[in-house]
Amino acid sequence: MLRDPAGPTRALYLSLIVLPFLLAVQVAFLAYRPVLGVMIQLVPACVMAWAIGRDAAEAAVGGFVAGLLIDLLSVGPFGGTALALMIAVWPVEALRRRLPESRLLLPFLLGAVGIFTFSLAGLLLTRLSGYAIPWEAARLLLPTAVLHTPLIFVATVGMQAAGRLFGRRRVEL
Amino acid sequence: MDIRSRRRRSGQRLVVTLFGIALLLFLLDAVGVLGNVLNLARGPLAGLIGVGSRLGEWAGRPFGSAETADELAALRARVGALERENEQLRNMTAQVGPALELLGRQNESTEITRVVAAVVGRGPNPLFRDLIINKGTNDGVRVGMAVESARGLVGQIYRASANASQVLLIDSPESAIPARLSQSRADGIVKGGGAGGLLVMNWLSLEAQVVLNDIVVTSGLSNSTPEERIANRFPPGIVLGRITDVQRSPANLFQDAVVQPVVDFNSLETVFVLTGFTPVDNNQFAPQTP
């Protein structure tokens, strides 16, 4: 599972620097531009892209930071989004190991699975903590998952390209 | 054990630890222990969102001079104010006349003080409908205060930190506002439906004449629980929306009405927090303790 053994620790620092800015873009800009009635969630999409393009353990660490930042600014239970994001990373990792490698199809499929799991886990945890979210909200789970796939694909490609540019390389002496 | 496998194990330990921390925070928040501790972190984060909001406004500004953008904003505000005035006049038309003549009372208006706040963002959790504004406890904003725009009621303050606050919108599933119909004067509770749901006025008496396009305003009455009865949060007469559908069945004791909000929550830029008003005194109806 761990491609880079020091990755999760590095992911923690990287998340603390990058994710607040991505959240600012989501909250102040994208939240006012829903696509077909679905609010675009840039930060969870980037966490899923991290799991697909890099490593699930790193993405879980990123999901923890992202979730707490989201929960700080939202009305919902604190820690719920962090748990939902960390949970959503695991089916993505499990499927990635079992499915054949494909640079085009895999980000779309795994991205949809990841966002669907994240939204479902978020809904269940929110209801579990006593918030009166109606079950009708579950109708939006599938459209939300499908509409986020192009964004996750772009983020995955970008993350892989950044990994190739700035990632550590093995040097043979 | 080599360095690589030690690092791998420490990475896995970190993930498990963070999951445990998230679970612990979730449980602590559920029992209400965290309280105001989180407000310390909310302030700086809301400041960052404010910067992002200004950049977003700059990026989304129409091409042309700054004067054109200012003029457009001023005209939008003027249209909003006129529409609100129109709704209020229609509401007053329904109120004055028979009721006032019969009772021989003057229409008492409550004195309201307001704090102007800019909307800097929307809540990132799509399950809820909330806004982030740039005024907090330093400006006199407190939890539970009503928030309105030029057109009508927006919601109420859900959390307040020093320099920012979260506003729970009226169409959020957690919101319930005592309301009244303009024409029939029937009382009910307007509840939000959240993502994918509708704003619905519940608990309307079956005898009440509910007509389409009737205006729904805040009643100024309080909710039914003893705690809410004492702390009334909404002054009467703030416009909530219009009736677009009525769900009536003889099998039920009450009828429901679907409400179309007058406020377009996606285009809100400036809101007013009602920091002070004279509420309807409901204490006389509270149960007396011996």
CSV table of C-alpha atoms in Angstrom, one decimal:
chain,number,residue,atom,x,y,z
A,1,MET,CA,0.0,0.0,0.0
A,2,LEU,CA,2.8,2.4,0.9
A,3,ARG,CA,4.7,3.4,-2.2
A,4,ASP,CA,6.8,5.9,-0.4
A,5,PRO,CA,7.4,4.9,3.3
A,6,ALA,CA,7.9,8.5,4.4
A,7,GLY,CA,4.9,9.6,2.3
A,8,PRO,CA,2.2,9.9,5.1
A,9,THR,CA,4.4,12.1,7.3
A,10,ARG,CA,5.2,14.3,4.3
A,11,ALA,CA,1.5,14.3,3.3
A,12,LEU,CA,0.6,15.8,6.7
A,13,TYR,CA,2.8,18.8,6.2
A,14,LEU,CA,1.8,19.2,2.5
A,15,SER,CA,-1.9,19.1,3.4
A,16,LEU,CA,-1.6,21.7,6.1
A,17,ILE,CA,0.0,24.1,3.5
A,18,VAL,CA,-2.1,23.4,0.4
A,19,LEU,CA,-5.5,22.3,1.5
A,20,PRO,CA,-6.6,25.6,3.3
A,21,PHE,CA,-6.1,27.4,-0.1
A,22,LEU,CA,-8.1,24.8,-2.0
A,23,LEU,CA,-10.8,25.1,0.6
A,24,ALA,CA,-10.9,28.8,0.2
A,25,VAL,CA,-11.4,28.4,-3.5
A,26,GLN,CA,-14.2,25.8,-2.8
A,27,VAL,CA,-16.0,27.9,-0.3
A,28,ALA,CA,-15.6,31.4,-1.8
A,29,PHE,CA,-15.8,30.6,-5.5
A,30,LEU,CA,-17.0,27.1,-6.5
A,31,ALA,CA,-19.8,27.0,-3.9
A,32,TYR,CA,-21.6,29.7,-5.8
A,33,ARG,CA,-21.4,27.9,-9.1
A,34,PRO,CA,-23.2,24.6,-8.7
A,35,VAL,CA,-23.2,22.2,-11.7
A,36,LEU,CA,-26.7,20.8,-12.4
A,37,GLY,CA,-27.6,21.6,-8.8
A,38,VAL,CA,-24.6,19.8,-7.3
A,39,MET,CA,-22.1,21.8,-5.3
A,40,ILE,CA,-18.6,21.1,-6.5
A,41,GLN,CA,-16.4,19.8,-3.7
A,42,LEU,CA,-12.8,20.6,-4.7
A,43,VAL,CA,-11.1,19.4,-1.5
A,44,PRO,CA,-12.7,15.9,-1.3
A,45,ALA,CA,-12.1,15.5,-5.1
A,46,CYS,CA,-8.4,16.3,-4.6
A,47,VAL,CA,-8.2,13.7,-1.7
A,48,MET,CA,-9.7,11.1,-4.0
A,49,ALA,CA,-7.3,12.0,-6.8
A,50,TRP,CA,-4.5,11.7,-4.2
A,51,ALA,CA,-5.6,8.2,-3.4
A,52,ILE,CA,-5.9,7.2,-7.1
A,53,GLY,CA,-2.7,9.0,-8.4
A,54,ARG,CA,-0.4,8.6,-5.5
A,55,ASP,CA,-1.0,6.5,-2.4
A,56,ALA,CA,-4.0,5.6,-0.1
A,57,ALA,CA,-2.2,6.1,3.1
A,58,GLU,CA,-1.0,9.6,2.0
A,59,ALA,CA,-4.6,10.4,0.9
A,60,ALA,CA,-6.0,9.2,4.3
A,61,VAL,CA,-3.7,11.7,6.0
A,62,GLY,CA,-4.7,14.4,3.5
A,63,GLY,CA,-8.4,13.4,4.1
A,64,PHE,CA,-7.9,13.8,7.9
A,65,VAL,CA,-6.6,17.4,7.5
A,66,ALA,CA,-9.1,18.3,4.7
A,67,GLY,CA,-12.0,16.9,6.8
A,68,LEU,CA,-11.2,18.9,9.9
A,69,LEU,CA,-10.8,22.1,7.8
A,70,ILE,CA,-14.2,21.4,6.2
A,71,ASP,CA,-15.8,20.7,9.5
A,72,LEU,CA,-14.4,23.9,11.0
A,73,LEU,CA,-16.4,25.9,8.4
A,74,SER,CA,-19.5,23.8,8.2
A,75,VAL,CA,-22.6,23.3,10.4
A,76,GLY,CA,-22.2,19.6,10.7
A,77,PRO,CA,-20.5,17.4,13.4
A,78,PHE,CA,-16.8,18.1,14.0
A,79,GLY,CA,-14.7,15.2,12.8
A,80,GLY,CA,-17.5,13.7,10.7
A,81,THR,CA,-16.1,14.8,7.3
A,82,ALA,CA,-12.5,13.7,8.4
A,83,LEU,CA,-13.8,10.2,9.2
A,84,ALA,CA,-15.9,10.0,6.0
A,85,LEU,CA,-12.9,11.0,3.8
A,86,MET,CA,-10.6,8.5,5.6
A,87,ILE,CA,-13.2,5.8,5.2
A,88,ALA,CA,-13.7,6.6,1.5
A,89,VAL,CA,-10.0,6.1,0.6
A,90,TRP,CA,-10.1,2.4,1.4
A,91,PRO,CA,-12.6,1.1,-1.2
A,92,VAL,CA,-10.6,3.2,-3.8
A,93,GLU,CA,-7.4,1.5,-2.8
A,94,ALA,CA,-9.0,-2.0,-2.7
A,95,LEU,CA,-10.4,-1.5,-6.2
A,96,ARG,CA,-7.2,-0.1,-7.6
A,97,ARG,CA,-5.3,-3.2,-6.5
A,98,ARG,CA,-7.8,-5.5,-8.1
A,99,LEU,CA,-8.6,-3.7,-11.4
A,100,PRO,CA,-6.2,-3.6,-14.4
A,101,GLU,CA,-4.1,-0.5,-14.8
A,102,SER,CA,-5.8,2.2,-17.0
A,103,ARG,CA,-4.8,5.8,-17.0
A,104,LEU,CA,-8.1,6.9,-18.6
A,105,LEU,CA,-10.9,4.7,-17.1
A,106,LEU,CA,-9.5,4.1,-13.6
A,107,PRO,CA,-9.6,7.7,-12.3
A,108,PHE,CA,-13.2,8.0,-13.6
A,109,LEU,CA,-14.4,4.8,-12.0
A,110,LEU,CA,-12.5,5.0,-8.7
A,111,GLY,CA,-13.3,8.7,-8.4
A,112,ALA,CA,-17.0,8.0,-8.6
A,113,VAL,CA,-16.7,5.2,-6.0
A,114,GLY,CA,-14.6,7.4,-3.7
A,115,ILE,CA,-17.0,10.4,-3.8
A,116,PHE,CA,-20.1,8.1,-3.5
A,117,THR,CA,-18.6,6.4,-0.4
A,118,PHE,CA,-17.5,9.8,1.1
A,119,SER,CA,-21.0,11.3,0.6
A,120,LEU,CA,-22.8,8.2,1.9
A,121,ALA,CA,-20.5,8.0,5.0
A,122,GLY,CA,-20.9,11.7,5.6
A,123,LEU,CA,-24.7,11.4,5.4
A,124,LEU,CA,-24.8,8.4,7.8
A,125,LEU,CA,-22.3,10.0,10.3
A,126,THR,CA,-24.3,13.3,10.3
A,127,ARG,CA,-27.6,11.5,10.9
A,128,LEU,CA,-25.9,9.3,13.6
A,129,SER,CA,-24.8,12.4,15.5
A,130,GLY,CA,-28.4,13.7,15.7
A,131,TYR,CA,-28.8,16.1,12.8
A,132,ALA,CA,-32.1,16.0,11.0
A,133,ILE,CA,-30.9,15.4,7.5
A,134,PRO,CA,-33.7,14.0,5.4
A,135,TRP,CA,-33.2,10.8,3.6
A,136,GLU,CA,-34.1,12.6,0.3
A,137,ALA,CA,-30.5,14.0,0.4
A,138,ALA,CA,-29.4,10.4,-0.6
A,139,ARG,CA,-30.9,11.1,-4.0
A,140,LEU,CA,-28.0,13.4,-4.7
A,141,LEU,CA,-25.3,10.8,-4.0
A,142,LEU,CA,-25.1,9.3,-7.4
A,143,PRO,CA,-25.3,12.6,-9.4
A,144,THR,CA,-22.6,14.0,-7.0
A,145,ALA,CA,-20.3,11.1,-7.6
A,146,VAL,CA,-20.7,11.2,-11.4
A,147,LEU,CA,-20.3,14.9,-11.7
A,148,HIS,CA,-17.1,14.9,-9.8
A,149,THR,CA,-15.3,12.3,-12.0
A,150,PRO,CA,-14.0,14.8,-14.6
A,151,LEU,CA,-12.5,17.0,-11.9
A,152,ILE,CA,-10.9,13.9,-10.2
A,153,PHE,CA,-9.5,12.8,-13.5
A,154,VAL,CA,-7.9,16.2,-14.1
A,155,ALA,CA,-6.6,16.3,-10.5
A,156,THR,CA,-5.2,12.7,-10.8
A,157,VAL,CA,-3.3,13.6,-14.0
A,158,GLY,CA,-2.0,16.7,-12.5
A,159,MET,CA,-0.9,14.9,-9.3
A,160,GLN,CA,0.9,12.2,-11.3
A,161,ALA,CA,2.6,14.9,-13.4
A,162,ALA,CA,3.7,16.7,-10.2
A,163,GLY,CA,4.9,13.4,-8.8
A,164,ARG,CA,7.1,12.8,-11.8
A,165,LEU,CA,8.5,16.4,-11.7
A,166,PHE,CA,9.1,16.8,-8.0
A,167,GLY,CA,9.1,13.2,-6.6
A,168,ARG,CA,12.1,11.5,-5.3
A,169,ARG,CA,14.0,9.3,-7.7
A,170,ARG,CA,16.2,6.3,-7.1
A,171,VAL,CA,19.8,7.0,-8.0
A,172,GLU,CA,22.1,4.1,-8.8
A,173,LEU,CA,25.7,4.7,-8.1
B,1,MET,CA,14.6,-4.1,10.7
B,2,ASP,CA,15.8,-1.7,8.0
B,3,ILE,CA,15.0,2.0,7.7
B,4,ARG,CA,12.5,1.5,4.9
B,5,SER,CA,10.3,-1.0,6.8
B,6,ARG,CA,10.5,1.2,10.0
B,7,ARG,CA,9.3,4.2,8.1
B,8,ARG,CA,6.5,2.1,6.5
B,9,ARG,CA,5.3,1.0,10.0
B,10,SER,CA,5.5,4.6,11.3
B,11,GLY,CA,3.4,5.8,8.3
B,12,GLN,CA,0.8,3.2,9.0
B,13,ARG,CA,0.8,4.1,12.7
B,14,LEU,CA,0.2,7.7,11.7
B,15,VAL,CA,-2.8,6.9,9.6
B,16,VAL,CA,-4.3,4.7,12.4
B,17,THR,CA,-3.6,7.4,15.0
B,18,LEU,CA,-5.3,10.1,12.9
B,19,PHE,CA,-8.3,7.9,12.4
B,20,GLY,CA,-8.5,7.5,16.2
B,21,ILE,CA,-8.2,11.3,16.7
B,22,ALA,CA,-11.0,12.0,14.2
B,23,LEU,CA,-13.2,9.4,15.9
B,24,LEU,CA,-12.5,10.9,19.3
B,25,LEU,CA,-13.2,14.5,18.0
B,26,PHE,CA,-16.5,13.2,16.5
B,27,LEU,CA,-17.6,11.7,19.8
B,28,LEU,CA,-16.5,14.7,21.8
B,29,ASP,CA,-18.4,17.1,19.5
B,30,ALA,CA,-21.5,14.8,19.7
B,31,VAL,CA,-21.5,15.1,23.5
B,32,GLY,CA,-20.9,18.9,23.3
B,33,VAL,CA,-17.5,19.0,25.0
B,34,LEU,CA,-15.5,20.9,22.3
B,35,GLY,CA,-17.7,24.0,22.6
B,36,ASN,CA,-15.9,27.2,21.9
B,37,VAL,CA,-12.4,25.6,21.6
B,38,LEU,CA,-12.9,25.3,17.9
B,39,ASN,CA,-13.8,29.0,17.5
B,40,LEU,CA,-10.1,29.8,18.0
B,41,ALA,CA,-9.3,28.0,14.8
B,42,ARG,CA,-12.4,29.2,12.9
B,43,GLY,CA,-11.4,32.9,13.0
B,44,PRO,CA,-8.1,32.7,11.0
B,45,LEU,CA,-9.7,30.2,8.5
B,46,ALA,CA,-12.6,32.5,7.9
B,47,GLY,CA,-10.1,35.3,7.3
B,48,LEU,CA,-8.5,33.2,4.6
B,49,ILE,CA,-11.9,32.6,3.1
B,50,GLY,CA,-12.5,36.3,3.1
B,51,VAL,CA,-9.4,36.9,1.0
B,52,GLY,CA,-10.5,34.1,-1.3
B,53,SER,CA,-13.9,35.7,-1.6
B,54,ARG,CA,-12.5,39.1,-2.6
B,55,LEU,CA,-10.3,37.4,-5.2
B,56,GLY,CA,-13.3,35.5,-6.5
B,57,GLU,CA,-15.3,38.7,-6.8
B,58,TRP,CA,-12.4,40.3,-8.7
B,59,ALA,CA,-12.2,37.3,-11.0
B,60,GLY,CA,-15.9,37.2,-11.6
B,61,ARG,CA,-16.3,41.0,-12.2
B,62,PRO,CA,-17.9,41.9,-15.5
B,63,PHE,CA,-15.5,43.2,-18.1
B,64,GLY,CA,-15.5,47.0,-18.2
B,65,SER,CA,-14.8,49.8,-15.8
B,66,ALA,CA,-15.1,49.6,-12.1
B,67,GLU,CA,-17.8,52.3,-12.3
B,68,THR,CA,-20.0,49.9,-14.3
B,69,ALA,CA,-19.6,47.1,-11.7
B,70,ASP,CA,-20.4,49.5,-8.9
B,71,GLU,CA,-23.5,50.8,-10.8
B,72,LEU,CA,-24.7,47.3,-11.4
B,73,ALA,CA,-24.3,46.4,-7.7
B,74,ALA,CA,-26.2,49.6,-6.7
B,75,LEU,CA,-29.0,48.8,-9.1
B,76,ARG,CA,-29.3,45.2,-7.8
B,77,ALA,CA,-29.5,46.5,-4.3
B,78,ARG,CA,-32.1,49.0,-5.3
B,79,VAL,CA,-34.2,46.3,-7.0
B,80,GLY,CA,-33.9,44.1,-3.9
B,81,ALA,CA,-35.0,47.0,-1.6
B,82,LEU,CA,-38.0,47.9,-3.8
B,83,GLU,CA,-39.1,44.3,-4.1
B,84,ARG,CA,-39.0,44.0,-0.3
B,85,GLU,CA,-40.9,47.2,0.1
B,86,ASN,CA,-43.6,45.8,-2.3
B,87,GLU,CA,-43.8,42.6,-0.2
B,88,GLN,CA,-44.2,44.6,3.0
B,89,LEU,CA,-46.9,46.8,1.5
B,90,ARG,CA,-48.8,43.7,0.4
B,91,ASN,CA,-48.4,42.3,3.8
B,92,MET,CA,-49.6,45.5,5.5
B,93,THR,CA,-52.6,45.7,3.2
B,94,ALA,CA,-53.7,42.3,4.5
B,95,GLN,CA,-53.0,43.3,8.1
B,96,VAL,CA,-54.6,46.7,8.3
B,97,GLY,CA,-58.3,47.4,8.0
B,98,PRO,CA,-60.5,44.7,9.6
B,99,ALA,CA,-58.1,43.5,12.3
B,100,LEU,CA,-57.0,46.9,13.4
B,101,GLU,CA,-60.5,48.5,13.3
B,102,LEU,CA,-61.9,45.6,15.2
B,103,LEU,CA,-59.3,45.6,17.9
B,104,GLY,CA,-58.8,49.4,17.9
B,105,ARG,CA,-55.1,48.9,18.3
B,106,GLN,CA,-52.2,50.6,16.7
B,107,ASN,CA,-49.8,48.6,14.6
B,108,GLU,CA,-46.8,48.5,16.9
B,109,SER,CA,-43.5,48.3,15.2
B,110,THR,CA,-40.5,46.9,17.1
B,111,GLU,CA,-37.3,48.8,17.1
B,112,ILE,CA,-34.6,46.8,15.4
B,113,THR,CA,-30.9,47.4,15.4
B,114,ARG,CA,-28.8,45.8,12.6
B,115,VAL,CA,-25.2,45.0,11.8
B,116,VAL,CA,-24.2,45.0,8.2
B,117,ALA,CA,-22.1,42.0,7.2
B,118,ALA,CA,-20.5,40.8,3.9
B,119,VAL,CA,-21.0,37.2,2.8
B,120,VAL,CA,-17.5,35.7,2.3
B,121,GLY,CA,-18.4,32.1,1.5
B,122,ARG,CA,-20.8,29.2,1.7
B,123,GLY,CA,-20.4,26.2,4.0
B,124,PRO,CA,-18.4,23.4,2.4
B,125,ASN,CA,-20.7,20.6,3.5
B,126,PRO,CA,-23.5,20.1,0.9
B,127,LEU,CA,-25.8,18.4,3.4
B,128,PHE,CA,-26.3,21.7,5.1
B,129,ARG,CA,-27.2,25.1,3.7
B,130,ASP,CA,-25.1,27.8,5.4
B,131,LEU,CA,-23.2,30.9,4.8
B,132,ILE,CA,-20.1,32.5,6.3
B,133,ILE,CA,-20.2,36.2,7.1
B,134,ASN,CA,-17.4,38.5,8.2
B,135,LYS,CA,-18.9,39.7,11.4
B,136,GLY,CA,-18.6,38.0,14.8
B,137,THR,CA,-18.8,38.4,18.5
B,138,ASN,CA,-16.5,41.5,18.4
B,139,ASP,CA,-19.3,43.2,16.4
B,140,GLY,CA,-22.1,42.2,18.8
B,141,VAL,CA,-23.2,39.1,16.8
B,142,ARG,CA,-24.5,36.3,19.0
B,143,VAL,CA,-25.7,32.8,18.3
B,144,GLY,CA,-29.4,32.6,17.5
B,145,MET,CA,-29.7,36.2,16.0
B,146,ALA,CA,-31.8,36.5,12.9
B,147,VAL,CA,-30.2,37.4,9.6
B,148,GLU,CA,-32.0,39.2,6.8
B,149,SER,CA,-31.2,40.6,3.4
B,150,ALA,CA,-32.9,43.5,1.5
B,151,ARG,CA,-35.5,41.0,0.3
B,152,GLY,CA,-36.3,38.9,3.3
B,153,LEU,CA,-35.2,36.5,6.0
B,154,VAL,CA,-32.0,34.7,5.3
B,155,GLY,CA,-31.5,32.6,8.4
B,156,GLN,CA,-30.0,32.7,11.9
B,157,ILE,CA,-26.5,32.7,13.4
B,158,TYR,CA,-25.5,29.2,14.1
B,159,ARG,CA,-21.9,29.7,15.4
B,160,ALA,CA,-20.1,32.9,16.1
B,161,SER,CA,-16.3,33.4,16.5
B,162,ALA,CA,-14.5,36.7,17.1
B,163,ASN,CA,-14.6,38.0,13.5
B,164,ALA,CA,-16.8,35.6,11.6
B,165,SER,CA,-20.0,33.7,11.9
B,166,GLN,CA,-21.9,30.9,10.3
B,167,VAL,CA,-25.5,31.5,9.2
B,168,LEU,CA,-27.9,28.6,9.0
B,169,LEU,CA,-30.1,29.3,6.0
B,170,ILE,CA,-33.9,29.0,6.3
B,171,ASP,CA,-33.9,26.2,3.8
B,172,SER,CA,-31.5,24.1,5.8
B,173,PRO,CA,-33.0,20.9,7.4
B,174,GLU,CA,-32.0,22.1,10.9
B,175,SER,CA,-34.0,25.4,10.5
B,176,ALA,CA,-37.5,25.8,11.9
B,177,ILE,CA,-39.1,29.3,12.0
B,178,PRO,CA,-42.5,30.4,13.4
B,179,ALA,CA,-44.4,31.9,10.5
B,180,ARG,CA,-47.7,33.3,9.5
B,181,LEU,CA,-49.7,33.7,6.3
B,182,SER,CA,-50.3,37.3,5.2
B,183,GLN,CA,-54.0,36.8,4.1
B,184,SER,CA,-55.5,34.2,6.4
B,185,ARG,CA,-53.2,35.0,9.3
B,186,ALA,CA,-52.8,31.3,10.0
B,187,ASP,CA,-49.7,30.3,12.0
B,188,GLY,CA,-47.3,27.5,11.3
B,189,ILE,CA,-43.7,26.5,11.3
B,190,VAL,CA,-41.5,26.9,8.2
B,191,LYS,CA,-39.0,24.0,8.0
B,192,GLY,CA,-36.1,23.7,5.5
B,193,GLY,CA,-35.7,20.6,3.3
B,194,GLY,CA,-31.9,20.8,2.8
B,195,ALA,CA,-30.1,19.5,-0.3
B,196,GLY,CA,-32.8,18.4,-2.8
B,197,GLY,CA,-35.6,19.3,-0.5
B,198,LEU,CA,-38.3,22.0,-0.4
B,199,LEU,CA,-39.1,24.8,2.1
B,200,VAL,CA,-42.4,23.7,3.7
B,201,MET,CA,-44.8,25.4,6.1
B,202,ASN,CA,-46.1,22.7,8.5
B,203,TRP,CA,-48.7,22.7,11.3
B,204,LEU,CA,-51.2,24.8,9.3
B,205,SER,CA,-54.8,24.3,10.6
B,206,LEU,CA,-57.1,22.5,8.3
B,207,GLU,CA,-59.6,25.3,8.6
B,208,ALA,CA,-57.0,27.9,7.4
B,209,GLN,CA,-57.6,29.2,3.9
B,210,VAL,CA,-54.2,28.7,2.2
B,211,VAL,CA,-54.1,30.3,-1.2
B,212,LEU,CA,-51.3,30.2,-3.8
B,213,ASN,CA,-48.9,33.2,-3.9
B,214,ASP,CA,-49.9,34.2,-0.4
B,215,ILE,CA,-46.9,35.8,1.4
B,216,VAL,CA,-45.3,34.0,4.4
B,217,VAL,CA,-43.8,36.2,7.1
B,218,THR,CA,-42.3,35.6,10.5
B,219,SER,CA,-44.9,35.5,13.2
B,220,GLY,CA,-42.8,36.8,16.0
B,221,LEU,CA,-44.1,33.9,18.1
B,222,SER,CA,-41.7,31.4,19.5
B,223,ASN,CA,-41.3,27.7,19.0
B,224,SER,CA,-43.1,25.3,21.3
B,225,THR,CA,-40.4,24.1,23.6
B,226,PRO,CA,-40.1,25.9,26.9
B,227,GLU,CA,-36.5,27.0,26.1
B,228,GLU,CA,-37.5,28.5,22.8
B,229,ARG,CA,-40.6,30.1,24.2
B,230,ILE,CA,-38.5,32.3,26.4
B,231,ALA,CA,-35.9,33.1,23.7
B,232,ASN,CA,-37.8,34.5,20.8
B,233,ARG,CA,-35.4,35.2,17.9
B,234,PHE,CA,-37.4,36.6,15.0
B,235,PRO,CA,-39.2,39.9,15.0
B,236,PRO,CA,-42.7,39.7,13.3
B,237,GLY,CA,-43.2,40.7,9.6
B,238,ILE,CA,-40.0,39.6,7.9
B,239,VAL,CA,-40.9,38.1,4.6
B,240,LEU,CA,-39.9,34.4,4.1
B,241,GLY,CA,-41.5,33.6,0.7
B,242,ARG,CA,-44.6,32.8,-1.2
B,243,ILE,CA,-46.9,29.7,-1.2
B,244,THR,CA,-46.5,27.7,-4.4
B,245,ASP,CA,-48.3,24.5,-3.5
B,246,VAL,CA,-50.7,23.3,-0.8
B,247,GLN,CA,-50.7,19.7,0.5
B,248,ARG,CA,-54.1,19.1,2.2
B,249,SER,CA,-55.6,15.7,3.1
B,250,PRO,CA,-58.7,15.2,5.3
B,251,ALA,CA,-56.9,12.2,6.9
B,252,ASN,CA,-54.4,14.6,8.5
B,253,LEU,CA,-55.0,17.0,11.3
B,254,PHE,CA,-52.9,19.8,9.6
B,255,GLN,CA,-52.1,20.9,6.1
B,256,ASP,CA,-48.7,21.7,4.7
B,257,ALA,CA,-47.7,24.4,2.1
B,258,VAL,CA,-44.6,24.6,-0.1
B,259,VAL,CA,-42.9,27.9,0.2
B,260,GLN,CA,-40.7,29.5,-2.5
B,261,PRO,CA,-38.1,31.7,-0.7
B,262,VAL,CA,-37.9,35.3,-1.8
B,263,VAL,CA,-34.2,35.4,-1.2
B,264,ASP,CA,-31.8,34.0,-3.8
B,265,PHE,CA,-29.2,32.5,-1.5
B,266,ASN,CA,-26.7,32.1,-4.4
B,267,SER,CA,-26.4,35.8,-5.1
B,268,LEU,CA,-26.3,37.1,-1.5
B,269,GLU,CA,-23.4,39.6,-1.0
B,270,THR,CA,-24.6,41.7,2.0
B,271,VAL,CA,-26.8,40.7,4.9
B,272,PHE,CA,-28.1,42.3,8.1
B,273,VAL,CA,-27.8,40.7,11.5
B,274,LEU,CA,-30.6,41.8,13.8
B,275,THR,CA,-28.6,42.4,16.9
B,276,GLY,CA,-31.5,43.9,18.9
B,277,PHE,CA,-35.3,44.1,18.9
B,278,THR,CA,-38.1,44.0,21.4
B,279,PRO,CA,-39.5,40.5,21.3
B,280,VAL,CA,-43.0,39.5,21.9
B,281,ASP,CA,-43.2,38.7,25.6
B,282,ASN,CA,-44.2,35.0,25.9
B,283,ASN,CA,-42.9,34.5,29.4
B,284,GLN,CA,-46.5,34.9,30.8
B,285,PHE,CA,-47.4,31.7,29.0
B,286,ALA,CA,-44.4,29.7,30.4
B,287,PRO,CA,-45.4,27.1,33.0
B,288,GLN,CA,-45.3,28.5,36.5
B,289,THR,CA,-43.1,26.7,39.0
B,290,PRO,CA,-44.6,26.6,42.5
